[in-house]
XYZ file of C-alpha atoms in Angstrom:
343
model
C 49.549 123.518 125.520
C 46.215 124.953 124.666
C 46.346 127.576 127.747
C 49.194 129.919 126.003
C 45.914 130.240 123.239
C 44.263 132.099 126.300
C 45.579 135.592 124.155
C 42.544 138.428 123.732
C 43.276 141.828 122.014
C 41.655 144.676 123.700
C 39.932 147.649 122.465
C 41.172 150.797 123.451
C 39.069 153.965 123.098
C 40.824 157.484 122.482
C 40.212 158.507 125.523
C 40.266 154.983 127.811
C 43.175 153.722 127.142
C 42.784 150.812 129.919
C 39.410 150.228 129.386
C 39.653 146.473 128.724
C 36.475 145.440 130.512
C 33.429 145.729 127.786
C 30.383 147.723 129.378
C 27.255 145.645 127.786
C 26.993 142.110 125.678
C 28.089 141.939 122.114
C 27.436 139.252 119.282
C 31.370 138.284 119.910
C 32.314 138.388 123.773
C 33.504 135.326 124.786
C 33.297 135.712 128.762
C 36.296 134.217 130.552
C 38.059 131.984 129.137
C 39.054 128.453 131.247
C 42.095 127.502 130.513
C 44.025 124.193 132.288
C 46.889 124.349 134.446
C 50.866 122.963 132.625
C 51.889 121.638 135.852
C 55.710 121.947 134.747
C 57.829 124.826 134.847
C 61.289 124.494 133.767
C 62.005 128.171 135.636
C 65.763 128.594 133.969
C 64.921 128.000 130.438
C 61.461 127.987 129.449
C 59.879 131.092 130.186
C 61.402 134.864 129.871
C 59.655 135.867 132.854
C 57.790 134.065 135.623
C 54.965 135.633 137.876
C 53.689 133.852 141.396
C 50.287 135.736 142.207
C 48.874 135.643 145.647
C 45.719 137.190 146.963
C 44.381 136.889 150.198
C 41.895 138.807 152.411
C 43.544 139.031 155.774
C 40.412 139.747 157.936
C 42.672 142.013 159.972
C 45.413 139.587 161.026
C 48.952 138.739 160.306
C 51.517 136.527 161.243
C 55.050 135.787 159.430
C 54.229 132.059 159.709
C 51.547 132.692 158.037
C 53.295 134.430 155.288
C 55.887 131.677 155.290
C 53.266 128.890 154.722
C 51.883 130.772 151.949
C 54.979 131.502 149.690
C 56.843 128.026 150.857
C 60.152 127.513 149.907
C 60.339 126.912 145.983
C 61.197 130.493 145.022
C 61.802 129.956 141.412
C 59.877 132.578 140.114
C 61.239 136.139 139.081
C 58.462 138.653 140.541
C 56.101 138.061 143.536
C 52.624 139.694 143.365
C 50.825 139.857 146.623
C 47.579 141.399 146.658
C 45.884 142.255 150.260
C 42.264 142.649 151.419
C 41.723 144.061 155.123
C 45.265 143.729 156.193
C 45.339 144.507 159.678
C 46.035 148.334 160.499
C 49.854 147.869 161.292
C 51.787 150.594 162.612
C 54.948 151.434 160.396
C 53.878 149.322 157.564
C 54.301 146.607 159.860
C 52.968 144.069 156.572
C 55.496 145.095 154.011
C 57.855 144.222 157.043
C 57.115 140.626 157.295
C 56.760 140.242 153.764
C 60.398 141.031 153.241
C 61.684 139.008 156.121
C 59.443 136.608 154.588
C 61.100 136.669 151.205
C 64.445 138.059 152.474
C 66.945 135.376 151.158
C 65.089 135.644 147.731
C 64.087 138.773 146.614
C 63.363 142.589 147.708
C 60.423 144.668 147.427
C 60.348 146.764 144.226
C 57.197 148.140 144.232
C 53.731 148.766 146.456
C 50.836 150.896 146.805
C 48.745 151.136 149.661
C 44.945 152.565 150.290
C 44.789 151.501 154.055
C 43.688 147.861 154.142
C 43.932 147.464 150.497
C 47.866 146.529 149.755
C 49.183 145.645 146.112
C 53.133 144.365 146.530
C 55.907 143.243 143.835
C 58.881 141.624 144.958
C 61.702 140.668 142.583
C 65.345 139.656 142.939
C 67.955 141.144 144.295
C 69.166 142.832 141.002
C 65.733 143.724 139.921
C 66.109 147.787 139.328
C 68.119 146.926 136.455
C 65.285 145.138 134.813
C 62.550 147.520 135.830
C 61.965 150.026 132.644
C 59.443 152.689 134.269
C 56.474 151.938 136.894
C 53.586 153.549 138.128
C 50.989 153.517 140.755
C 47.254 153.878 141.334
C 44.528 153.768 143.257
C 40.362 153.932 143.336
C 38.295 153.590 146.257
C 34.796 153.078 146.764
C 35.411 153.589 150.789
C 34.437 151.877 153.982
C 33.747 148.171 154.360
C 30.426 148.233 156.344
C 31.477 150.899 158.601
C 34.709 149.389 160.123
C 36.815 152.380 159.643
C 39.709 151.421 157.480
C 38.334 148.579 155.333
C 38.227 149.872 151.904
C 36.613 148.933 149.291
C 38.101 149.857 145.223
C 41.265 148.847 143.791
C 44.813 149.435 144.078
C 47.558 149.039 141.097
C 51.363 148.798 139.512
C 52.122 149.344 135.757
C 55.670 147.774 135.369
C 57.850 147.608 132.523
C 60.131 145.149 133.148
C 62.389 143.227 131.254
C 60.663 144.784 128.015
C 57.369 143.294 129.159
C 55.093 145.421 130.156
C 52.230 144.371 132.615
C 49.430 145.868 134.867
C 48.687 144.447 138.379
C 45.480 145.128 139.617
C 44.304 144.000 143.035
C 40.575 144.978 143.926
C 38.049 144.388 146.962
C 34.625 144.629 145.539
C 31.493 144.976 147.592
C 29.886 141.911 149.411
C 26.779 140.383 149.613
C 25.345 138.113 146.903
C 22.662 140.288 146.258
C 25.069 143.248 145.185
C 26.081 141.740 141.655
C 25.337 145.057 139.320
C 27.264 146.895 142.529
C 30.347 144.353 141.527
C 29.810 144.692 138.028
C 30.022 148.482 138.079
C 32.752 148.672 140.008
C 34.656 146.585 137.832
C 33.697 148.851 134.987
C 34.860 151.811 136.693
C 38.350 150.540 137.739
C 38.988 149.400 134.148
C 37.735 152.895 132.550
C 40.070 155.354 135.158
C 42.887 153.766 136.563
C 46.051 155.181 135.017
C 43.803 157.614 133.424
C 45.983 160.690 134.618
C 49.113 158.954 133.332
C 47.396 159.144 129.802
C 49.344 159.148 126.807
C 48.003 159.138 123.281
C 51.209 157.765 122.522
C 52.175 155.546 125.074
C 51.937 151.442 124.039
C 49.590 148.883 125.753
C 50.542 146.598 128.124
C 51.775 143.118 126.796
C 49.769 141.251 129.911
C 46.727 142.400 132.576
C 46.215 140.389 135.738
C 43.466 140.932 137.892
C 43.241 139.656 141.203
C 41.692 140.057 144.960
C 38.115 139.743 147.105
C 36.097 140.125 144.044
C 33.236 138.796 145.812
C 31.456 137.122 143.799
C 29.422 134.639 145.152
C 27.281 131.525 144.634
C 23.452 131.728 142.707
C 20.803 129.964 142.754
C 21.825 127.202 145.469
C 21.535 126.767 149.224
C 24.334 126.579 151.665
C 23.579 123.105 153.082
C 23.428 121.370 149.025
C 26.950 123.921 148.417
C 28.333 122.049 150.583
C 27.219 118.313 150.684
C 28.863 119.309 146.960
C 31.964 120.008 148.264
C 32.123 117.851 150.782
C 32.259 114.895 148.348
C 34.561 116.588 146.086
C 32.122 117.734 143.887
C 32.187 121.427 144.160
C 33.042 121.600 140.411
C 29.150 121.089 139.599
C 28.811 124.725 141.378
C 30.930 126.338 138.436
C 28.279 126.985 136.642
C 26.629 128.906 139.897
C 29.443 131.005 140.008
C 28.678 134.719 139.712
C 31.565 135.726 138.176
C 31.805 133.667 135.557
C 27.361 133.659 135.282
C 28.728 137.624 134.526
C 31.117 137.023 132.144
C 29.321 135.387 129.831
C 26.967 137.559 129.803
C 29.269 140.252 128.590
C 29.469 142.082 131.648
C 32.587 141.908 133.152
C 36.422 140.680 132.269
C 35.385 139.739 128.553
C 38.525 138.032 127.215
C 40.017 137.673 130.763
C 41.819 134.208 131.736
C 41.762 131.996 134.640
C 42.405 128.566 136.063
C 40.297 125.341 136.446
C 38.520 126.260 140.040
C 39.785 122.710 141.422
C 40.019 124.174 144.983
C 37.273 124.660 147.069
C 35.478 127.948 147.603
C 37.646 130.396 149.358
C 34.900 131.574 151.808
C 33.513 131.691 154.409
C 35.468 129.716 156.925
C 35.052 129.952 160.888
C 38.447 131.217 161.628
C 41.253 128.675 163.284
C 39.455 126.465 161.413
C 38.992 124.746 158.270
C 34.679 124.291 158.485
C 32.613 126.711 157.108
C 30.826 129.495 158.417
C 29.112 128.268 161.969
C 27.381 131.635 162.773
C 23.627 132.579 162.750
C 24.298 133.481 158.881
C 25.727 129.985 157.726
C 26.847 131.978 154.395
C 26.681 130.139 150.801
C 30.537 129.269 150.180
C 32.367 130.681 147.766
C 35.156 131.601 145.461
C 35.586 135.144 146.421
C 38.972 135.205 145.768
C 40.359 135.054 142.083
C 43.415 135.664 139.665
C 42.278 136.788 136.393
C 44.772 137.481 133.513
C 44.065 138.470 129.773
C 47.182 138.771 127.199
C 46.699 142.099 125.759
C 49.024 142.286 122.554
C 49.150 138.268 121.511
C 51.288 139.390 118.707
C 53.923 140.367 121.742
C 53.561 137.569 124.085
C 52.115 134.268 125.571
C 51.365 133.271 129.011
C 52.024 129.097 130.188
C 49.608 128.568 133.784
C 51.855 126.687 135.565
C 49.370 126.693 138.912
C 46.206 128.063 139.975
C 45.304 126.676 143.911
C 44.121 127.815 147.570
C 46.268 127.201 150.525
C 43.847 125.461 153.162
C 46.552 125.327 155.442
C 45.575 128.766 156.763
C 43.810 129.481 159.073
C 44.054 132.975 160.625
C 41.447 134.616 158.677
C 37.774 133.352 157.300
C 39.423 133.337 153.509
C 41.900 131.105 152.105
C 44.694 132.706 150.236
C 44.901 131.737 146.210
C 47.991 131.361 144.590
C 48.590 131.447 140.604
C 52.455 130.579 138.678
C 52.082 132.467 135.079
C 54.949 132.430 133.078
C 55.748 134.797 130.099
C 57.511 133.858 126.910
C 58.014 136.682 124.133
C 57.255 135.800 120.451
C 58.894 139.275 119.434
C 62.470 139.868 119.084
C 61.047 143.495 119.099
C 59.854 144.555 122.273
C 60.789 147.764 122.972
C 62.294 148.168 126.105
C 62.052 151.744 126.803
C 58.475 152.937 126.473
C 55.989 151.569 127.756
């Protein structure tokens, strides 16, 4: 299982313990490592911790039916991480209520952090509380979204020690439009430097794994909309990988150095006509893009290894102009001395 080799150490400065993204290119930069998927997961025996991860730009819409479709009936995971962007401004936290209703039989809400439309939820088994040794949340804002009140750009994050495995989950919504590549790069670096800085402890241990998800808003570079759509219609969207801004910028050493991502075997997840499976037919006829992504990085390769068991979009959801993206990631401890009390 070659994807288990997807590991990388971080270089932590004394002042910025969370800075796991390189600010500039270096001779040793490796960019984002594309990993394969080991589709078979023996949930009960092969791993210490299985995590299902979902990211979805909801475009202000939500329904219990859509959420139930996304999660499905197979609940063979320990933790569920749900990152939402452009979540609707529902009273009394209706989104959390619907999420809990969709998962009620198997999992319960154990952590959340919200910044208006940018939301992150963590679900675990009913007895999860006995396995949580520490949990903290943080957020960073970049302001509104095109003048639409309540639609935030920025990042929300949860840091948790669960069963002795220290994890950081970051859900973000970065600046839109293909031309704003450097702005997105800068936002990624700012998020990495500043999250959890107020909790910094010089004696604390780094996380074992960081999982970054969200609407990163990186687009396709150097191709027009109709040539791109023709490749997608012919199931040749793999030829678009070289046009992907996220992979390009990571390859230049600007962002996400040493992170891993599953192969983009699914179609670009943006932008669809709401209520259909057709790409944008407005006057803008936007170029399709993989704006919605899930990446991960092993921070301590001597303690934990990761196996990716799925990375896919949920094409049967039509309520938004984005398709949700899911990943199934399992972790296994390679050390018998994981410290379960110190984050």
